PDB file of C-alpha atoms in Angstrom:
ATOM      1  CA  MET A1332      13.150 -23.271   4.018  1.00  0.00           C
ATOM      2  CA  SER A1333      12.011 -26.873   4.322  1.00  0.00           C
ATOM      3  CA  ASN A1334       8.565 -28.012   3.249  1.00  0.00           C
ATOM      4  CA  GLU A1335       7.805 -28.998   6.849  1.00  0.00           C
ATOM      5  CA  THR A1336       8.604 -25.503   8.113  1.00  0.00           C
ATOM      6  CA  ARG A1337       6.580 -23.917   5.339  1.00  0.00           C
ATOM      7  CA  ALA A1338       3.635 -26.193   6.131  1.00  0.00           C
ATOM      8  CA  LYS A1339       3.754 -25.065   9.757  1.00  0.00           C
ATOM      9  CA  ILE A1340       3.712 -21.424   8.685  1.00  0.00           C
ATOM     10  CA  VAL A1341       0.726 -21.968   6.398  1.00  0.00           C
ATOM     11  CA  LYS A1342      -1.141 -23.905   9.074  1.00  0.00           C
ATOM     12  CA  ALA A1343      -0.475 -21.139  11.584  1.00  0.00           C
ATOM     13  CA  ALA A1344      -2.127 -18.560   9.336  1.00  0.00           C
ATOM     14  CA  PRO A1345      -5.878 -19.218   9.579  1.00  0.00           C
ATOM     15  CA  ASN A1346      -6.708 -15.836   8.105  1.00  0.00           C
ATOM     16  CA  ARG A1347      -4.060 -15.946   5.390  1.00  0.00           C
ATOM     17  CA  TRP A1348      -6.475 -15.174   2.549  1.00  0.00           C
ATOM     18  CA  LEU A1349      -7.805 -12.148   4.408  1.00  0.00           C
ATOM     19  CA  VAL A1350      -4.234 -11.050   5.110  1.00  0.00           C
ATOM     20  CA  PHE A1351      -3.500 -11.663   1.437  1.00  0.00           C
ATOM     21  CA  CYS A1352      -6.404  -9.392   0.427  1.00  0.00           C
ATOM     22  CA  ILE A1353      -5.139  -6.650   2.725  1.00  0.00           C
ATOM     23  CA  LEU A1354      -1.584  -6.985   1.388  1.00  0.00           C
ATOM     24  CA  THR A1355      -2.889  -6.851  -2.178  1.00  0.00           C
ATOM     25  CA  LEU A1356      -4.874  -3.701  -1.442  1.00  0.00           C
ATOM     26  CA  SER A1357      -1.848  -2.123   0.183  1.00  0.00           C
ATOM     27  CA  GLY A1358       0.231  -3.053  -2.855  1.00  0.00           C
ATOM     28  CA  GLY A1359      -2.223  -1.211  -5.094  1.00  0.00           C
ATOM     29  CA  ILE A1360      -2.306   1.876  -2.876  1.00  0.00           C
ATOM     30  CA  ALA A1361       1.259   2.206  -1.581  1.00  0.00           C
ATOM     31  CA  PHE A1362       2.608   3.688  -4.820  1.00  0.00           C
ATOM     32  CA  LYS A1363      -0.262   6.045  -5.669  1.00  0.00           C
ATOM     33  CA  LEU A1364       1.392   9.050  -4.038  1.00  0.00           C
ATOM     34  CA  SER A1365       4.616   8.525  -5.951  1.00  0.00           C
ATOM     35  CA  SER A1366       2.581   8.281  -9.173  1.00  0.00           C
ATOM     36  CA  MET A1367       0.291  11.200  -8.312  1.00  0.00           C
ATOM     37  CA  LYS A1368       1.216  12.816 -11.613  1.00  0.00           C
ATOM     38  CA  ASP A1369      -0.946  10.226 -13.357  1.00  0.00           C
ATOM     39  CA  MET A1370      -3.990  11.734 -11.637  1.00  0.00           C
ATOM     40  CA  PHE A1371      -3.074  15.333 -10.845  1.00  0.00           C
ATOM     41  CA  TYR A1372      -0.395  16.453 -13.300  1.00  0.00           C
ATOM     42  CA  VAL A1373      -2.014  19.736 -14.325  1.00  0.00           C
ATOM     43  CA  PRO A1374      -3.315  20.535 -10.800  1.00  0.00           C
ATOM     44  CA  MET A1375       0.202  19.942  -9.471  1.00  0.00           C
ATOM     45  CA  GLN A1376       1.469  22.594 -11.851  1.00  0.00           C
ATOM     46  CA  GLN A1377      -1.340  25.021 -11.027  1.00  0.00           C
ATOM     47  CA  PHE A1378      -1.524  24.739  -7.248  1.00  0.00           C
ATOM     48  CA  MET A1379       1.925  23.473  -6.248  1.00  0.00           C
ATOM     49  CA  GLY A1380       3.787  25.765  -8.645  1.00  0.00           C
ATOM     50  CA  LEU A1381       5.744  22.987 -10.316  1.00  0.00           C
ATOM     51  CA  SER A1382       7.073  23.006 -13.861  1.00  0.00           C
ATOM     52  CA  ASN A1383       7.431  20.050 -16.218  1.00  0.00           C
ATOM     53  CA  THR A1384      11.168  19.990 -15.514  1.00  0.00           C
ATOM     54  CA  GLN A1385      10.675  19.999 -11.747  1.00  0.00           C
ATOM     55  CA  ILE A1386       8.163  17.160 -11.834  1.00  0.00           C
ATOM     56  CA  GLY A1387      10.503  15.208 -14.084  1.00  0.00           C
ATOM     57  CA  GLY A1388      13.414  15.912 -11.729  1.00  0.00           C
ATOM     58  CA  ALA A1389      11.460  14.526  -8.767  1.00  0.00           C
ATOM     59  CA  LEU A1390      10.638  11.371 -10.713  1.00  0.00           C
ATOM     60  CA  SER A1391      14.288  11.015 -11.715  1.00  0.00           C
ATOM     61  CA  ALA A1392      15.334  11.327  -8.085  1.00  0.00           C
ATOM     62  CA  TYR A1393      12.802   8.640  -7.198  1.00  0.00           C
ATOM     63  CA  GLY A1394      14.240   6.327  -9.833  1.00  0.00           C
ATOM     64  CA  ILE A1395      17.836   6.870  -8.717  1.00  0.00           C
ATOM     65  CA  VAL A1396      17.022   6.213  -5.048  1.00  0.00           C
ATOM     66  CA  GLN A1397      14.944   3.198  -6.053  1.00  0.00           C
ATOM     67  CA  THR A1398      17.727   1.648  -8.130  1.00  0.00           C
ATOM     68  CA  ILE A1399      20.338   2.044  -5.413  1.00  0.00           C
ATOM     69  CA  GLY A1400      17.966   1.224  -2.571  1.00  0.00           C
ATOM     70  CA  LEU A1401      16.736  -2.061  -4.018  1.00  0.00           C
ATOM     71  CA  ILE A1402      20.209  -3.498  -3.435  1.00  0.00           C
ATOM     72  CA  ALA A1403      19.903  -2.675   0.260  1.00  0.00           C
ATOM     73  CA  GLY A1404      16.314  -3.916   0.282  1.00  0.00           C
ATOM     74  CA  ILE A1405      17.494  -7.443  -0.527  1.00  0.00           C
ATOM     75  CA  TYR A1406      19.142  -7.612   2.891  1.00  0.00           C
ATOM     76  CA  ILE A1407      16.776  -5.403   4.884  1.00  0.00           C
ATOM     77  CA  CYS A1408      13.727  -7.602   4.220  1.00  0.00           C
ATOM     78  CA  ASP A1409      15.382 -10.463   6.167  1.00  0.00           C
ATOM     79  CA  MET A1410      16.580  -8.366   9.099  1.00  0.00           C
ATOM     80  CA  PHE A1411      13.344  -7.107  10.661  1.00  0.00           C
ATOM     81  CA  SER A1412       9.773  -8.231  11.340  1.00  0.00           C
ATOM     82  CA  LYS A1413       7.460  -8.071   8.318  1.00  0.00           C
ATOM     83  CA  LYS A1414       4.731  -6.491  10.431  1.00  0.00           C
ATOM     84  CA  TYR A1415       6.921  -3.581  11.460  1.00  0.00           C
ATOM     85  CA  MET A1416       8.470  -3.149   8.028  1.00  0.00           C
ATOM     86  CA  ILE A1417       5.178  -3.070   6.114  1.00  0.00           C
ATOM     87  CA  GLY A1418       3.305  -1.163   8.797  1.00  0.00           C
ATOM     88  CA  GLY A1419       6.081   1.364   9.269  1.00  0.00           C
ATOM     89  CA  SER A1420       6.408   1.901   5.530  1.00  0.00           C
ATOM     90  CA  LEU A1421       2.679   2.548   5.095  1.00  0.00           C
ATOM     91  CA  ILE A1422       2.633   4.963   8.034  1.00  0.00           C
ATOM     92  CA  GLY A1423       5.702   6.724   6.640  1.00  0.00           C
ATOM     93  CA  LEU A1424       4.146   7.037   3.195  1.00  0.00           C
ATOM     94  CA  GLY A1425       1.016   8.445   4.790  1.00  0.00           C
ATOM     95  CA  ALA A1426       3.100  11.005   6.686  1.00  0.00           C
ATOM     96  CA  VAL A1427       4.762  12.042   3.416  1.00  0.00           C
ATOM     97  CA  GLY A1428       1.278  12.440   1.958  1.00  0.00           C
ATOM     98  CA  VAL A1429       0.363  14.813   4.793  1.00  0.00           C
ATOM     99  CA  TYR A1430       3.488  16.823   4.005  1.00  0.00           C
ATOM    100  CA  LEU A1431       2.689  16.948   0.278  1.00  0.00           C
ATOM    101  CA  SER A1432      -0.829  18.158   1.064  1.00  0.00           C
ATOM    102  CA  THR A1433       0.751  21.331   2.496  1.00  0.00           C
ATOM    103  CA  PHE A1434       2.057  22.091  -1.041  1.00  0.00           C
ATOM    104  CA  PRO A1435       5.772  22.421  -0.193  1.00  0.00           C
ATOM    105  CA  GLY A1436       8.309  24.119  -2.423  1.00  0.00           C
ATOM    106  CA  TYR A1437      10.280  22.282  -5.068  1.00  0.00           C
ATOM    107  CA  TRP A1438      13.092  21.115  -2.797  1.00  0.00           C
ATOM    108  CA  GLY A1439      10.597  19.801  -0.277  1.00  0.00           C
ATOM    109  CA  PHE A1440       8.740  18.072  -3.107  1.00  0.00           C
ATOM    110  CA  LEU A1441      12.008  16.567  -4.327  1.00  0.00           C
ATOM    111  CA  ALA A1442      12.913  15.323  -0.849  1.00  0.00           C
ATOM    112  CA  ALA A1443       9.436  13.818  -0.437  1.00  0.00           C
ATOM    113  CA  PHE A1444       9.899  11.729  -3.567  1.00  0.00           C
ATOM    114  CA  GLY A1445      13.277  10.528  -2.321  1.00  0.00           C
ATOM    115  CA  VAL A1446      11.722   9.454   0.977  1.00  0.00           C
ATOM    116  CA  MET A1447       8.842   7.728  -0.854  1.00  0.00           C
ATOM    117  CA  ALA A1448      11.378   5.791  -2.918  1.00  0.00           C
ATOM    118  CA  ILE A1449      12.997   4.489   0.273  1.00  0.00           C
ATOM    119  CA  LEU A1450       9.714   3.666   2.006  1.00  0.00           C
ATOM    120  CA  GLY A1451       8.053   2.166  -1.058  1.00  0.00           C
ATOM    121  CA  GLU A1452      10.832   0.400  -2.907  1.00  0.00           C
ATOM    122  CA  VAL A1453      13.325  -0.469  -0.166  1.00  0.00           C
ATOM    123  CA  THR A1454      11.413  -1.162   3.044  1.00  0.00           C
ATOM    124  CA  TYR A1455       8.004  -2.112   1.608  1.00  0.00           C
ATOM    125  CA  TRP A1456       8.084  -3.868  -1.766  1.00  0.00           C
ATOM    126  CA  PRO A1457      10.668  -6.624  -1.046  1.00  0.00           C
ATOM    127  CA  VAL A1458       8.984  -7.335   2.292  1.00  0.00           C
ATOM    128  CA  LEU A1459       5.567  -7.513   0.627  1.00  0.00           C
ATOM    129  CA  LEU A1460       6.844 -10.134  -1.817  1.00  0.00           C
ATOM    130  CA  LYS A1461       8.351 -12.120   1.039  1.00  0.00           C
ATOM    131  CA  ALA A1462       5.101 -11.939   3.008  1.00  0.00           C
ATOM    132  CA  ILE A1463       3.092 -13.197   0.017  1.00  0.00           C
ATOM    133  CA  ARG A1464       5.562 -16.052  -0.503  1.00  0.00           C
ATOM    134  CA  LEU A1465       5.289 -17.143   3.130  1.00  0.00           C
ATOM    135  CA  LEU A1466       1.481 -17.120   3.038  1.00  0.00           C
ATOM    136  CA  GLY A1467       1.347 -19.981   0.539  1.00  0.00           C
ATOM    137  CA  ASP A1468       2.787 -23.420   0.107  1.00  0.00           C
ATOM    138  CA  GLU A1469       4.443 -24.810  -3.022  1.00  0.00           C
ATOM    139  CA  LYS A1470       1.027 -25.429  -4.602  1.00  0.00           C
ATOM    140  CA  THR A1471      -0.488 -21.978  -4.014  1.00  0.00           C
ATOM    141  CA  GLN A1472       2.430 -19.543  -4.309  1.00  0.00           C
ATOM    142  CA  GLY A1473       2.119 -19.094  -8.071  1.00  0.00           C
ATOM    143  CA  ARG A1474      -1.614 -18.513  -7.743  1.00  0.00           C
ATOM    144  CA  MET A1475      -1.070 -15.962  -4.977  1.00  0.00           C
ATOM    145  CA  PHE A1476       1.454 -13.956  -6.966  1.00  0.00           C
ATOM    146  CA  GLY A1477      -0.883 -13.982  -9.957  1.00  0.00           C
ATOM    147  CA  PHE A1478      -3.782 -12.767  -7.814  1.00  0.00           C
ATOM    148  CA  LEU A1479      -1.459 -10.153  -6.294  1.00  0.00           C
ATOM    149  CA  GLU A1480      -0.688  -8.538  -9.640  1.00  0.00           C
ATOM    150  CA  MET A1481      -4.297  -8.773 -10.810  1.00  0.00           C
ATOM    151  CA  GLY A1482      -5.557  -7.284  -7.545  1.00  0.00           C
ATOM    152  CA  ARG A1483      -3.009  -4.479  -7.584  1.00  0.00           C
ATOM    153  CA  GLY A1484      -4.146  -3.468 -11.051  1.00  0.00           C
ATOM    154  CA  ILE A1485      -7.815  -3.436 -10.067  1.00  0.00           C
ATOM    155  CA  VAL A1486      -7.140  -1.489  -6.870  1.00  0.00           C
ATOM    156  CA  ASP A1487      -5.000   0.999  -8.789  1.00  0.00           C
ATOM    157  CA  VAL A1488      -7.868   1.821 -11.145  1.00  0.00           C
ATOM    158  CA  ILE A1489     -10.426   2.082  -8.338  1.00  0.00           C
ATOM    159  CA  ILE A1490      -8.265   4.311  -6.134  1.00  0.00           C
ATOM    160  CA  ALA A1491      -7.261   6.609  -9.009  1.00  0.00           C
ATOM    161  CA  SER A1492     -10.886   6.942 -10.160  1.00  0.00           C
ATOM    162  CA  THR A1493     -12.060   7.662  -6.612  1.00  0.00           C
ATOM    163  CA  ALA A1494      -9.354  10.278  -6.038  1.00  0.00           C
ATOM    164  CA  LEU A1495     -10.308  12.020  -9.293  1.00  0.00           C
ATOM    165  CA  ALA A1496     -13.994  11.863  -8.353  1.00  0.00           C
ATOM    166  CA  ILE A1497     -13.187  13.511  -5.014  1.00  0.00           C
ATOM    167  CA  PHE A1498     -11.132  16.172  -6.806  1.00  0.00           C
ATOM    168  CA  LYS A1499     -14.009  16.956  -9.152  1.00  0.00           C
ATOM    169  CA  ALA A1500     -16.659  16.877  -6.403  1.00  0.00           C
ATOM    170  CA  MET A1501     -14.671  19.360  -4.303  1.00  0.00           C
ATOM    171  CA  GLY A1502     -14.472  21.907  -7.106  1.00  0.00           C
ATOM    172  CA  GLU A1503     -11.144  21.116  -8.826  1.00  0.00           C
ATOM    173  CA  GLY A1504      -9.288  23.777  -6.844  1.00  0.00           C
ATOM    174  CA  ALA A1505      -6.357  23.741  -4.432  1.00  0.00           C
ATOM    175  CA  GLY A1506      -8.568  22.362  -1.662  1.00  0.00           C
ATOM    176  CA  ALA A1507      -9.764  19.610  -3.988  1.00  0.00           C
ATOM    177  CA  LEU A1508      -6.183  18.588  -4.752  1.00  0.00           C
ATOM    178  CA  ARG A1509      -5.440  18.529  -1.037  1.00  0.00           C
ATOM    179  CA  GLY A1510      -8.539  16.388  -0.477  1.00  0.00           C
ATOM    180  CA  GLY A1511      -7.426  13.900  -3.136  1.00  0.00           C
ATOM    181  CA  LEU A1512      -3.997  13.572  -1.541  1.00  0.00           C
ATOM    182  CA  LEU A1513      -5.476  13.128   1.931  1.00  0.00           C
ATOM    183  CA  PHE A1514      -7.738  10.401   0.568  1.00  0.00           C
ATOM    184  CA  LEU A1515      -4.711   8.467  -0.674  1.00  0.00           C
ATOM    185  CA  LEU A1516      -2.882   8.646   2.652  1.00  0.00           C
ATOM    186  CA  TYR A1517      -6.030   7.801   4.635  1.00  0.00           C
ATOM    187  CA  ARG A1518      -6.200   4.492   2.780  1.00  0.00           C
ATOM    188  CA  LYS A1519      -2.666   3.663   3.932  1.00  0.00           C
ATOM    189  CA  PHE A1520      -3.438   4.273   7.597  1.00  0.00           C
ATOM    190  CA  LEU A1521      -6.614   2.174   7.455  1.00  0.00           C
ATOM    191  CA  LEU A1522      -4.914  -0.731   5.692  1.00  0.00           C
ATOM    192  CA  ASN A1523      -2.016  -0.635   8.144  1.00  0.00           C
ATOM    193  CA  HIS A1524      -4.476  -0.914  11.038  1.00  0.00           C
ATOM    194  CA  GLU A1525      -6.296  -3.865   9.473  1.00  0.00           C
ATOM    195  CA  LEU A1526      -3.071  -5.651   8.597  1.00  0.00           C
ATOM    196  CA  CYS A1527      -1.598  -5.326  12.085  1.00  0.00           C
ATOM    197  CA  LYS A1528      -4.859  -6.537  13.610  1.00  0.00           C
ATOM    198  CA  GLN A1529      -4.917  -9.685  11.468  1.00  0.00           C
ATOM    199  CA  ILE A1530      -1.254 -10.479  12.200  1.00  0.00           C
ATOM    200  CA  ALA A1531      -1.911 -10.006  15.923  1.00  0.00           C
ATOM    201  CA  LEU A1532      -4.804 -12.475  15.734  1.00  0.00           C
ATOM    202  CA  GLN A1533      -2.534 -15.044  14.106  1.00  0.00           C
ATOM    203  CA  LYS A1534       0.163 -14.635  16.764  1.00  0.00           C
ATOM    204  CA  GLN A1535      -2.417 -15.113  19.512  1.00  0.00           C
ATOM    205  CA  GLY A1536      -2.997 -18.612  18.190  1.00  0.00           C
ATOM    206  CA  THR A1537      -6.425 -18.162  16.659  1.00  0.00           C
ATOM    207  CA  GLU A1538      -8.000 -21.547  15.853  1.00  0.00           C
ATOM    208  CA  ASN A1539      -7.579 -22.670  12.294  1.00  0.00           C
ATOM    209  CA  ARG A1540     -10.639 -21.802  10.237  1.00  0.00           C
ATOM    210  CA  ARG A1541     -11.638 -20.963   6.712  1.00  0.00           C
ATOM    211  CA  LEU A1542     -12.080 -17.381   5.627  1.00  0.00           C
ATOM    212  CA  ARG A1543     -15.676 -16.454   6.362  1.00  0.00           C
ATOM    213  CA  LEU A1544     -17.977 -14.326   4.242  1.00  0.00           C
ATOM    214  CA  GLU A1545     -18.491 -12.049   7.259  1.00  0.00           C
ATOM    215  CA  ASP A1546     -14.758 -11.260   7.280  1.00  0.00           C
ATOM    216  CA  ILE A1547     -14.871 -10.114   3.672  1.00  0.00           C
ATOM    217  CA  LYS A1548     -18.010  -8.019   4.215  1.00  0.00           C
ATOM    218  CA  THR A1549     -16.605  -6.344   7.332  1.00  0.00           C
ATOM    219  CA  PHE A1550     -13.271  -5.578   5.706  1.00  0.00           C
ATOM    220  CA  PHE A1551     -14.636  -4.100   2.495  1.00  0.00           C
ATOM    221  CA  SER A1552     -17.279  -2.112   4.366  1.00  0.00           C
ATOM    222  CA  LYS A1553     -14.432  -0.367   6.187  1.00  0.00           C
ATOM    223  CA  ILE A1554     -12.524   0.169   2.958  1.00  0.00           C
ATOM    224  CA  VAL A1555     -15.381   1.469   0.798  1.00  0.00           C
ATOM    225  CA  ILE A1556     -18.358   2.669   2.841  1.00  0.00           C
ATOM    226  CA  VAL A1557     -16.314   4.707   5.311  1.00  0.00           C
ATOM    227  CA  ASP A1558     -14.662   6.560   2.415  1.00  0.00           C
ATOM    228  CA  ILE A1559     -17.972   7.396   0.780  1.00  0.00           C
ATOM    229  CA  ILE A1560     -19.362   8.823   4.027  1.00  0.00           C
ATOM    230  CA  LYS A1561     -16.129  10.657   4.799  1.00  0.00           C
ATOM    231  CA  PHE A1562     -15.895  12.559   1.522  1.00  0.00           C
ATOM    232  CA  MET A1563     -19.562  13.244   0.761  1.00  0.00           C
TER     233      MET A1563
END
């Protein structure tokens, strides 16, 4: 891609830093279901009836699908619209979360991890990296990727801590585990909505402007305050 084309893309993205924040948040949340063992390992054994071997088998299946799927992901990320790929992946991951909240049997659990590997590693992650690259020019791309990894780490800690807090507040039983899983998928649906809205604004030719403080306040109020009210 030529510098002139890239400059046009950057200029056409007046809300690119807000979109970047949303993409970073999605990057920190998208893989929380597939790493749910980090938060709910013992509850998964107690309430989903899974053994150490079965949990390990699901993670192995995830890794196998991921390794093979990443090869396909190299080509898929250039074939379809980023909006539909990222949005569809987040919705799909949320749907898998709904299924996991029903506490399926082992084979259903295994299949869910295979589907999450496809949605997270094949149709989401390569497209996310491409979207971040296109948001910046040659002077800001390195900074954006650095902020992406830093932001993903911060979001990961916040989401995991919040999910555990919800689990504890709801009594640490089967219903509490279900509530923690539903919290994780709810984040995906909300982020998908915000992301699609910002991309739609860009395509409508919104006038070029700097990211306003009001945008940040509105966005994070939806991300944080709504959750607190919802799970109190």
